[in-house]
Amino acid sequence: MQGTASEGRGPVRYGPHAPETGLPVPQGPAAVLAGAADVAPGEPPGGGPALREAACRYWQRRGLPSGPAEVVAASGAQPLLFALLGAYDGDVLMPRPCPAWWTPQARLLGRPAYHVPTPAECGGVPDPFALLETVRRVRSEGGRPRLLLLCVPDDPTATVAPPETVREACEAAVGEGLHIISDETWRDTLHRPRDTVLVSPAEMCPGDVTVISDLAGALTPQSWPVAIARFPPGAQGAARRARTLDFLTALGAAVPAPLSAAAAHVLDEPPEVAERAVRAAALHAQVAAAVHRAVLVAGAVSRPPQAGRHLYADLAPLRGRLAERGVGDSMELEEYLSGRLHTSVPGGHRFGDELGALRVRLSTGPLLGTTTDEQLAALASPTPLELPHVERALSNLGSAFDELR
């Protein structure tokens, strides 16, 4: 969150960042970036051949074969989604809660955006029956529902939707003529990859799904804005890709050449990059589990985190104690916890939840340390929760929640 707490309550420009890694930039990708610093020619809109081919190899390893002509890259997930929304037209549906930056994208384009409740077991994917009801209601009111955004490994809930839930939601959407945009930014951050089944909607409905991924999810620092999209095969996908390129060109959202070289490098997942991603995911899994325990001990509610660097907590059971501190909605909860924990704790209103719901997203990155040495120590340690600086950070968080019991 940028700006002061009081300034940042509502405007989009103060909206929260995605959960950061809390780790320093890896040396290998940084060296590739530095080595390409003297490249003078710019990259074309949509990405050059090397970057798009690397993206194809990345998706091929995940069971999503594609060709360079079905892929685009952009300088960040926000301009990429903006271009996709412009290319696909129509009203937008998305789960509640959803990533904080989705709804502003639709609104900036003047598109109606409708939030659909999620099932009890997970976030990121709408309940199929609620989706059908929302589509019918929107049409009865004269709307044109055309797009569904979903996020199987989810921000903000950190859950992974079961394959059967994903299939039911996708079949409902496709049956109603909706195209699906699947945000798979967090697919490489699973906390227990051997025990968690993650299936992309593109595997289930290959002709009706566009996949996007922000490389900052697992492969690059957030300060390196690169995102990729994979379009369905066939004439319709090609037409939408061409329209997306029009938007990216107008936005000037080309990936800078040095960053393109670094992105192609990490997408090929050399051993250093792959090992770092696995270790980082395991580290955040341990810290997230500890945060989850602290939340439950205090009497709040949260689904167990399964991916990412965050979890979503519902403090409604603590409403009475919060009211004593002048906290009655998620804006005030955001301000209170951000001040108490000295880090950004965005409220549920940022993610499409109702203002009166006392929900927040808690990030694990800030708990890993404030210096490079502390962060690298956490990454290297087999028992990071026992490191003094991590233990202190978790103790402070636990105390903040214990005060509300």
Tab-separated table of C-alpha atoms in Angstrom:
chain	number	residue	atom	x	y	z
A	1	MET	CA	0.000	0.000	0.000
A	2	GLN	CA	1.353	3.409	-0.916
A	3	GLY	CA	0.609	6.740	0.695
A	4	THR	CA	-0.481	7.243	4.275
A	5	ALA	CA	-3.110	5.035	5.835
A	6	SER	CA	-5.700	7.796	5.846
A	7	GLU	CA	-4.980	8.792	2.253
A	8	GLY	CA	-4.962	5.220	1.018
A	9	ARG	CA	-8.405	4.147	2.123
A	10	GLY	CA	-10.135	4.245	-1.222
A	11	PRO	CA	-8.354	5.521	-4.357
A	12	VAL	CA	-7.031	2.993	-6.855
A	13	ARG	CA	-3.634	4.674	-6.849
A	14	TYR	CA	-3.150	3.603	-3.235
A	15	GLY	CA	-4.250	0.045	-3.818
A	16	PRO	CA	-2.137	-2.817	-2.448
A	17	HIS	CA	0.659	-4.478	-4.363
A	18	ALA	CA	0.622	-8.213	-4.903
A	19	PRO	CA	2.300	-10.091	-2.031
A	20	GLU	CA	6.054	-9.629	-2.460
A	21	THR	CA	8.707	-12.284	-2.047
A	22	GLY	CA	10.548	-10.606	0.802
A	23	LEU	CA	13.734	-11.974	-0.790
A	24	PRO	CA	16.622	-10.360	-2.690
A	25	VAL	CA	16.992	-10.531	-6.470
A	26	PRO	CA	18.587	-13.842	-7.587
A	27	GLN	CA	22.124	-13.393	-8.873
A	28	GLY	CA	21.773	-15.436	-12.074
A	29	PRO	CA	18.801	-13.572	-13.579
A	30	ALA	CA	20.307	-10.278	-12.384
A	31	ALA	CA	23.489	-11.081	-14.310
A	32	VAL	CA	21.482	-11.811	-17.469
A	33	LEU	CA	19.652	-8.512	-17.078
A	34	ALA	CA	22.901	-6.619	-16.595
A	35	GLY	CA	24.485	-8.397	-19.561
A	36	ALA	CA	21.697	-7.182	-21.846
A	37	ALA	CA	21.800	-3.600	-20.570
A	38	ASP	CA	23.572	-2.329	-23.688
A	39	VAL	CA	20.987	-3.726	-26.146
A	40	ALA	CA	19.777	-0.706	-28.091
A	41	PRO	CA	16.899	-1.994	-30.273
A	42	GLY	CA	13.496	-2.169	-28.594
A	43	GLU	CA	11.302	-5.239	-28.373
A	44	PRO	CA	8.119	-5.349	-30.481
A	45	PRO	CA	4.708	-5.106	-28.788
A	46	GLY	CA	3.751	-8.552	-27.567
A	47	GLY	CA	7.346	-9.628	-27.043
A	48	GLY	CA	10.160	-10.748	-29.303
A	49	PRO	CA	10.587	-14.320	-30.597
A	50	ALA	CA	13.026	-15.413	-27.872
A	51	LEU	CA	10.691	-14.382	-25.058
A	52	ARG	CA	7.590	-15.884	-26.655
A	53	GLU	CA	9.375	-19.147	-27.434
A	54	ALA	CA	10.588	-19.366	-23.838
A	55	ALA	CA	6.989	-18.837	-22.687
A	56	CYS	CA	5.897	-21.714	-24.928
A	57	ARG	CA	8.496	-24.016	-23.390
A	58	TYR	CA	7.361	-22.949	-19.914
A	59	TRP	CA	3.745	-23.839	-20.676
A	60	GLN	CA	4.715	-27.030	-22.499
A	61	ARG	CA	6.308	-28.322	-19.277
A	62	ARG	CA	2.962	-27.688	-17.550
A	63	GLY	CA	0.868	-29.587	-20.061
A	64	LEU	CA	-0.269	-26.559	-22.084
A	65	PRO	CA	1.349	-26.826	-25.518
A	66	SER	CA	1.326	-23.619	-27.539
A	67	GLY	CA	3.162	-21.868	-30.348
A	68	PRO	CA	4.804	-18.428	-30.397
A	69	ALA	CA	1.951	-17.113	-32.541
A	70	GLU	CA	-0.445	-17.871	-29.656
A	71	VAL	CA	1.542	-15.968	-27.012
A	72	VAL	CA	2.060	-12.323	-26.083
A	73	ALA	CA	4.155	-10.645	-23.398
A	74	ALA	CA	3.656	-7.253	-21.796
A	75	SER	CA	5.333	-4.990	-19.272
A	76	GLY	CA	3.267	-6.191	-16.348
A	77	ALA	CA	0.031	-7.985	-15.575
A	78	GLN	CA	-2.027	-4.792	-15.322
A	79	PRO	CA	-1.528	-3.557	-18.910
A	80	LEU	CA	-1.844	-7.119	-20.168
A	81	LEU	CA	-5.226	-7.671	-18.509
A	82	PHE	CA	-6.341	-4.204	-19.612
A	83	ALA	CA	-5.531	-5.139	-23.218
A	84	LEU	CA	-7.314	-8.481	-22.899
A	85	LEU	CA	-10.440	-6.896	-21.477
A	86	GLY	CA	-10.423	-4.439	-24.356
A	87	ALA	CA	-9.954	-7.202	-26.887
A	88	TYR	CA	-12.726	-9.452	-25.608
A	89	ASP	CA	-15.381	-6.780	-24.967
A	90	GLY	CA	-18.551	-7.254	-22.902
A	91	ASP	CA	-19.384	-7.253	-19.202
A	92	VAL	CA	-16.959	-8.919	-16.799
A	93	LEU	CA	-17.679	-11.446	-14.061
A	94	MET	CA	-15.198	-12.361	-11.348
A	95	PRO	CA	-15.189	-14.189	-8.022
A	96	ARG	CA	-15.639	-12.429	-4.700
A	97	PRO	CA	-13.029	-11.835	-3.334
A	98	CYS	CA	-10.611	-11.350	-6.225
A	99	PRO	CA	-7.210	-9.715	-6.844
A	100	ALA	CA	-7.331	-6.042	-5.946
A	101	TRP	CA	-6.336	-4.845	-9.417
A	102	TRP	CA	-9.003	-6.694	-11.450
A	103	THR	CA	-12.036	-4.504	-10.823
A	104	PRO	CA	-10.229	-1.187	-11.506
A	105	GLN	CA	-9.140	-2.546	-14.899
A	106	ALA	CA	-12.742	-3.160	-15.935
A	107	ARG	CA	-13.918	0.175	-14.555
A	108	LEU	CA	-11.206	2.126	-16.375
A	109	LEU	CA	-12.568	0.631	-19.600
A	110	GLY	CA	-16.109	1.578	-18.607
A	111	ARG	CA	-17.121	-2.087	-18.320
A	112	PRO	CA	-19.638	-3.291	-15.759
A	113	ALA	CA	-17.998	-5.757	-13.375
A	114	TYR	CA	-20.012	-8.258	-11.326
A	115	HIS	CA	-18.708	-10.236	-8.363
A	116	VAL	CA	-19.889	-13.813	-7.887
A	117	PRO	CA	-19.672	-15.672	-4.549
A	118	THR	CA	-17.171	-18.516	-4.269
A	119	PRO	CA	-17.825	-21.971	-2.788
A	120	ALA	CA	-17.103	-22.589	0.876
A	121	GLU	CA	-13.994	-24.702	0.288
A	122	CYS	CA	-11.959	-22.262	-1.815
A	123	GLY	CA	-11.644	-18.858	-3.412
A	124	GLY	CA	-10.611	-17.840	-6.905
A	125	VAL	CA	-13.397	-19.677	-8.737
A	126	PRO	CA	-17.099	-18.729	-8.615
A	127	ASP	CA	-19.723	-21.091	-7.312
A	128	PRO	CA	-21.220	-22.524	-10.542
A	129	PHE	CA	-24.845	-22.079	-9.464
A	130	ALA	CA	-24.205	-18.513	-8.335
A	131	LEU	CA	-22.451	-17.896	-11.649
A	132	LEU	CA	-25.443	-19.081	-13.659
A	133	GLU	CA	-27.810	-16.994	-11.570
A	134	THR	CA	-25.622	-13.902	-11.980
A	135	VAL	CA	-25.393	-14.345	-15.747
A	136	ARG	CA	-29.162	-14.662	-16.057
A	137	ARG	CA	-29.786	-11.664	-13.811
A	138	VAL	CA	-27.322	-9.483	-15.718
A	139	ARG	CA	-28.919	-10.428	-19.029
A	140	SER	CA	-32.407	-9.755	-17.705
A	141	GLU	CA	-31.222	-6.265	-16.776
A	142	GLY	CA	-29.901	-5.636	-20.289
A	143	GLY	CA	-26.246	-6.473	-19.642
A	144	ARG	CA	-23.859	-8.432	-21.894
A	145	PRO	CA	-21.856	-10.884	-19.783
A	146	ARG	CA	-18.966	-12.031	-21.964
A	147	LEU	CA	-15.943	-12.663	-19.757
A	148	LEU	CA	-15.169	-14.618	-16.598
A	149	LEU	CA	-11.946	-13.982	-14.683
A	150	LEU	CA	-10.763	-16.651	-12.298
A	151	CYS	CA	-7.655	-17.552	-10.337
A	152	VAL	CA	-7.194	-21.240	-9.483
A	153	PRO	CA	-4.254	-20.657	-7.081
A	154	ASP	CA	-5.883	-17.588	-5.621
A	155	ASP	CA	-5.063	-14.111	-4.482
A	156	PRO	CA	-6.234	-13.154	-1.885
A	157	THR	CA	-7.385	-16.427	-0.272
A	158	ALA	CA	-4.219	-18.472	-1.030
A	159	THR	CA	-6.388	-21.504	-1.778
A	160	VAL	CA	-6.235	-23.865	-4.760
A	161	ALA	CA	-9.622	-24.735	-6.217
A	162	PRO	CA	-10.224	-28.501	-6.546
A	163	PRO	CA	-10.328	-29.773	-10.149
A	164	GLU	CA	-14.017	-30.711	-9.910
A	165	THR	CA	-14.904	-27.190	-8.758
A	166	VAL	CA	-12.893	-25.682	-11.602
A	167	ARG	CA	-14.563	-27.985	-14.120
A	168	GLU	CA	-18.080	-27.197	-12.929
A	169	ALA	CA	-17.426	-23.454	-13.014
A	170	CYS	CA	-15.807	-23.622	-16.458
A	171	GLU	CA	-18.590	-25.757	-17.919
A	172	ALA	CA	-21.178	-23.338	-16.544
A	173	ALA	CA	-19.309	-20.368	-18.012
A	174	VAL	CA	-18.745	-21.909	-21.432
A	175	GLY	CA	-22.343	-23.108	-21.543
A	176	GLU	CA	-23.448	-19.491	-21.132
A	177	GLY	CA	-21.109	-18.285	-23.873
A	178	LEU	CA	-18.481	-16.717	-21.587
A	179	HIS	CA	-14.812	-16.644	-22.433
A	180	ILE	CA	-12.530	-17.438	-19.476
A	181	ILE	CA	-9.358	-15.571	-18.532
A	182	SER	CA	-7.410	-17.741	-16.109
A	183	ASP	CA	-4.836	-15.906	-13.982
A	184	GLU	CA	-2.208	-18.531	-13.120
A	185	THR	CA	0.358	-16.236	-11.552
A	186	TRP	CA	0.629	-18.347	-8.403
A	187	ARG	CA	0.708	-21.830	-9.912
A	188	ASP	CA	4.437	-22.277	-9.131
A	189	THR	CA	4.085	-21.335	-5.456
A	190	LEU	CA	2.204	-24.397	-4.171
A	191	HIS	CA	2.999	-25.094	-0.532
A	192	ARG	CA	2.643	-28.855	-0.912
A	193	PRO	CA	3.072	-29.517	-4.635
A	194	ARG	CA	3.030	-33.303	-4.255
A	195	ASP	CA	-0.265	-33.248	-2.374
A	196	THR	CA	-2.099	-30.502	-4.273
A	197	VAL	CA	-3.793	-31.169	-7.605
A	198	LEU	CA	-3.780	-28.054	-9.765
A	199	VAL	CA	-5.575	-28.216	-13.102
A	200	SER	CA	-5.670	-25.254	-15.448
A	201	PRO	CA	-9.030	-24.325	-16.988
A	202	ALA	CA	-7.179	-24.360	-20.312
A	203	GLU	CA	-6.754	-28.135	-19.939
A	204	MET	CA	-10.509	-28.550	-19.524
A	205	CYS	CA	-11.802	-26.043	-22.094
A	206	PRO	CA	-8.856	-25.440	-24.438
A	207	GLY	CA	-10.805	-23.408	-26.981
A	208	ASP	CA	-12.411	-21.082	-24.439
A	209	VAL	CA	-9.603	-20.062	-22.075
A	210	THR	CA	-6.878	-17.443	-22.233
A	211	VAL	CA	-4.160	-17.960	-19.609
A	212	ILE	CA	-2.191	-15.083	-18.096
A	213	SER	CA	0.718	-15.185	-15.688
A	214	ASP	CA	2.695	-12.479	-13.941
A	215	LEU	CA	6.274	-13.741	-13.692
A	216	ALA	CA	6.610	-12.002	-10.331
A	217	GLY	CA	4.517	-14.812	-8.897
A	218	ALA	CA	7.480	-17.185	-8.647
A	219	LEU	CA	10.230	-16.306	-11.111
A	220	THR	CA	11.105	-12.594	-11.002
A	221	PRO	CA	11.158	-9.721	-8.508
A	222	GLN	CA	8.147	-7.436	-8.497
A	223	SER	CA	10.363	-4.619	-9.747
A	224	TRP	CA	10.727	-6.497	-13.055
A	225	PRO	CA	7.277	-6.082	-14.681
A	226	VAL	CA	6.747	-8.930	-17.154
A	227	ALA	CA	3.575	-10.913	-17.794
A	228	ILE	CA	2.642	-13.422	-20.477
A	229	ALA	CA	-0.608	-14.594	-22.036
A	230	ARG	CA	-1.480	-17.793	-23.897
A	231	PHE	CA	-4.418	-17.644	-26.318
A	232	PRO	CA	-6.606	-20.546	-27.463
A	233	PRO	CA	-5.607	-22.137	-30.756
A	234	GLY	CA	-7.617	-21.361	-33.857
A	235	ALA	CA	-8.935	-18.404	-35.777
A	236	GLN	CA	-10.861	-16.824	-32.921
A	237	GLY	CA	-7.864	-16.945	-30.606
A	238	ALA	CA	-5.688	-15.433	-33.334
A	239	ALA	CA	-8.150	-12.598	-33.835
A	240	ARG	CA	-8.252	-11.843	-30.108
A	241	ARG	CA	-4.475	-11.945	-29.923
A	242	ALA	CA	-4.247	-9.426	-32.775
A	243	ARG	CA	-6.716	-7.141	-31.012
A	244	THR	CA	-4.745	-7.489	-27.773
A	245	LEU	CA	-1.593	-6.452	-29.617
A	246	ASP	CA	-3.424	-3.336	-30.807
A	247	PHE	CA	-4.111	-2.375	-27.205
A	248	LEU	CA	-0.570	-3.181	-26.048
A	249	THR	CA	0.845	-1.087	-28.876
A	250	ALA	CA	-1.384	1.853	-27.960
A	251	LEU	CA	-0.390	1.512	-24.307
A	252	GLY	CA	3.325	1.294	-25.112
A	253	ALA	CA	3.422	-1.818	-22.938
A	254	ALA	CA	6.357	-3.539	-24.654
A	255	VAL	CA	8.857	-5.384	-22.451
A	256	PRO	CA	12.252	-3.576	-22.456
A	257	ALA	CA	14.934	-5.605	-24.231
A	258	PRO	CA	17.177	-6.220	-21.181
A	259	LEU	CA	14.180	-7.324	-19.134
A	260	SER	CA	13.010	-9.512	-22.016
A	261	ALA	CA	16.337	-11.348	-21.956
A	262	ALA	CA	16.082	-11.908	-18.200
A	263	ALA	CA	12.453	-13.054	-18.512
A	264	ALA	CA	13.332	-15.563	-21.243
A	265	HIS	CA	16.109	-16.864	-19.011
A	266	VAL	CA	13.856	-17.492	-15.997
A	267	LEU	CA	11.063	-18.964	-18.140
A	268	ASP	CA	13.504	-21.652	-19.263
A	269	GLU	CA	13.928	-22.484	-15.561
A	270	PRO	CA	17.633	-23.305	-15.349
A	271	PRO	CA	18.549	-25.214	-12.176
A	272	GLU	CA	19.356	-22.071	-10.173
A	273	VAL	CA	15.982	-20.500	-10.982
A	274	ALA	CA	13.979	-23.689	-10.446
A	275	GLU	CA	15.700	-24.452	-7.144
A	276	ARG	CA	15.192	-20.893	-5.891
A	277	ALA	CA	11.464	-21.052	-6.716
A	278	VAL	CA	11.055	-24.359	-4.857
A	279	ARG	CA	12.952	-23.126	-1.801
A	280	ALA	CA	11.041	-19.841	-1.729
A	281	ALA	CA	7.693	-21.625	-1.934
A	282	ALA	CA	8.701	-23.974	0.909
A	283	LEU	CA	9.851	-21.030	3.037
A	284	HIS	CA	6.631	-19.095	2.550
A	285	ALA	CA	4.641	-22.260	3.234
A	286	GLN	CA	6.230	-22.606	6.686
A	287	VAL	CA	5.727	-18.949	7.559
A	288	ALA	CA	2.151	-18.923	6.234
A	289	ALA	CA	1.316	-21.980	8.336
A	290	ALA	CA	2.639	-20.181	11.419
A	291	VAL	CA	0.583	-17.073	10.621
A	292	HIS	CA	-2.472	-19.250	10.064
A	293	ARG	CA	-2.020	-20.825	13.501
A	294	ALA	CA	-1.766	-17.394	15.114
A	295	VAL	CA	-4.971	-16.284	13.412
A	296	LEU	CA	-6.892	-19.364	14.553
A	297	VAL	CA	-5.562	-19.216	18.113
A	298	ALA	CA	-6.887	-15.653	18.372
A	299	GLY	CA	-10.348	-16.884	17.385
A	300	ALA	CA	-10.398	-15.512	13.842
A	301	VAL	CA	-11.174	-17.617	10.760
A	302	SER	CA	-9.027	-18.426	7.735
A	303	ARG	CA	-8.831	-21.162	5.153
A	304	PRO	CA	-5.488	-23.016	5.308
A	305	PRO	CA	-3.102	-21.369	2.819
A	306	GLN	CA	-2.115	-23.656	-0.054
A	307	ALA	CA	-0.163	-21.350	-2.373
A	308	GLY	CA	1.386	-17.927	-2.603
A	309	ARG	CA	2.854	-15.620	0.000
A	310	HIS	CA	-0.281	-14.634	1.851
A	311	LEU	CA	-3.498	-15.755	3.527
A	312	TYR	CA	-6.947	-14.253	3.982
A	313	ALA	CA	-8.272	-13.836	7.499
A	314	ASP	CA	-11.818	-13.123	8.637
A	315	LEU	CA	-11.862	-11.291	11.968
A	316	ALA	CA	-15.648	-11.194	12.316
A	317	PRO	CA	-15.529	-13.376	15.463
A	318	LEU	CA	-13.398	-10.623	17.047
A	319	ARG	CA	-15.784	-7.818	16.114
A	320	GLY	CA	-16.521	-6.885	19.730
A	321	ARG	CA	-12.876	-6.362	20.719
A	322	LEU	CA	-12.211	-4.515	17.466
A	323	ALA	CA	-15.151	-2.201	18.120
A	324	GLU	CA	-13.499	-1.245	21.409
A	325	ARG	CA	-10.583	-0.005	19.308
A	326	GLY	CA	-12.793	1.957	16.942
A	327	VAL	CA	-12.722	-0.665	14.186
A	328	GLY	CA	-16.074	-1.349	12.554
A	329	ASP	CA	-15.310	-2.058	8.898
A	330	SER	CA	-12.507	-3.317	6.681
A	331	MET	CA	-11.139	0.174	5.978
A	332	GLU	CA	-10.675	0.781	9.686
A	333	LEU	CA	-9.335	-2.746	10.161
A	334	GLU	CA	-6.772	-2.135	7.406
A	335	GLU	CA	-5.661	1.074	9.103
A	336	TYR	CA	-5.509	-0.503	12.553
A	337	LEU	CA	-3.538	-3.630	11.613
A	338	SER	CA	-1.222	-1.806	9.200
A	339	GLY	CA	-0.301	0.561	12.023
A	340	ARG	CA	-0.006	-2.203	14.602
A	341	LEU	CA	2.149	-4.458	12.419
A	342	HIS	CA	4.060	-1.667	10.622
A	343	THR	CA	3.366	-3.160	7.220
A	344	SER	CA	0.597	-3.107	4.640
A	345	VAL	CA	-2.418	-5.207	5.671
A	346	PRO	CA	-5.046	-4.496	2.993
A	347	GLY	CA	-8.679	-4.865	3.958
A	348	GLY	CA	-11.226	-7.035	2.216
A	349	HIS	CA	-12.850	-4.039	0.495
A	350	ARG	CA	-9.764	-3.947	-1.729
A	351	PHE	CA	-10.661	-7.398	-3.037
A	352	GLY	CA	-14.362	-6.878	-3.691
A	353	ASP	CA	-15.657	-7.979	-0.306
A	354	GLU	CA	-18.294	-5.941	1.470
A	355	LEU	CA	-17.021	-3.036	3.515
A	356	GLY	CA	-18.664	-4.353	6.667
A	357	ALA	CA	-16.844	-7.691	6.442
A	358	LEU	CA	-13.796	-7.666	8.733
A	359	ARG	CA	-11.368	-9.406	6.387
A	360	VAL	CA	-7.719	-8.734	5.597
A	361	ARG	CA	-4.927	-10.209	3.528
A	362	LEU	CA	-1.798	-11.001	5.520
A	363	SER	CA	1.508	-11.295	3.619
A	364	THR	CA	4.420	-13.483	4.657
A	365	GLY	CA	7.178	-11.587	2.809
A	366	PRO	CA	7.606	-8.859	5.457
A	367	LEU	CA	8.233	-11.544	8.101
A	368	LEU	CA	11.413	-12.846	6.425
A	369	GLY	CA	13.644	-9.978	7.480
A	370	THR	CA	14.512	-6.390	6.695
A	371	THR	CA	18.032	-6.912	5.346
A	372	THR	CA	19.453	-9.055	2.566
A	373	ASP	CA	21.423	-11.134	5.078
A	374	GLU	CA	18.312	-11.869	7.139
A	375	GLN	CA	16.287	-12.794	4.066
A	376	LEU	CA	18.973	-15.077	2.655
A	377	ALA	CA	19.363	-16.710	6.065
A	378	ALA	CA	15.637	-17.472	6.079
A	379	LEU	CA	15.844	-18.900	2.567
A	380	ALA	CA	18.805	-21.148	3.453
A	381	SER	CA	17.598	-22.355	6.842
A	382	PRO	CA	15.863	-25.745	7.222
A	383	THR	CA	14.133	-24.265	10.295
A	384	PRO	CA	13.427	-20.622	9.375
A	385	LEU	CA	10.826	-20.168	12.123
A	386	GLU	CA	13.609	-20.578	14.700
A	387	LEU	CA	15.701	-17.703	13.339
A	388	PRO	CA	15.627	-14.809	15.824
A	389	HIS	CA	14.384	-12.188	13.366
A	390	VAL	CA	11.621	-14.431	11.979
A	391	GLU	CA	10.641	-15.502	15.475
A	392	ARG	CA	10.403	-11.848	16.565
A	393	ALA	CA	8.246	-10.928	13.557
A	394	LEU	CA	5.888	-13.841	14.160
A	395	SER	CA	5.729	-13.025	17.874
A	396	ASN	CA	4.746	-9.439	17.081
A	397	LEU	CA	2.020	-10.634	14.729
A	398	GLY	CA	0.797	-13.157	17.275
A	399	SER	CA	0.668	-10.475	19.963
A	400	ALA	CA	-1.385	-8.208	17.717
A	401	PHE	CA	-3.989	-10.933	17.312
A	402	ASP	CA	-3.841	-12.068	20.941
A	403	GLU	CA	-4.796	-8.539	21.990
A	404	LEU	CA	-8.118	-9.065	20.235
A	405	ARG	CA	-9.076	-12.292	22.018
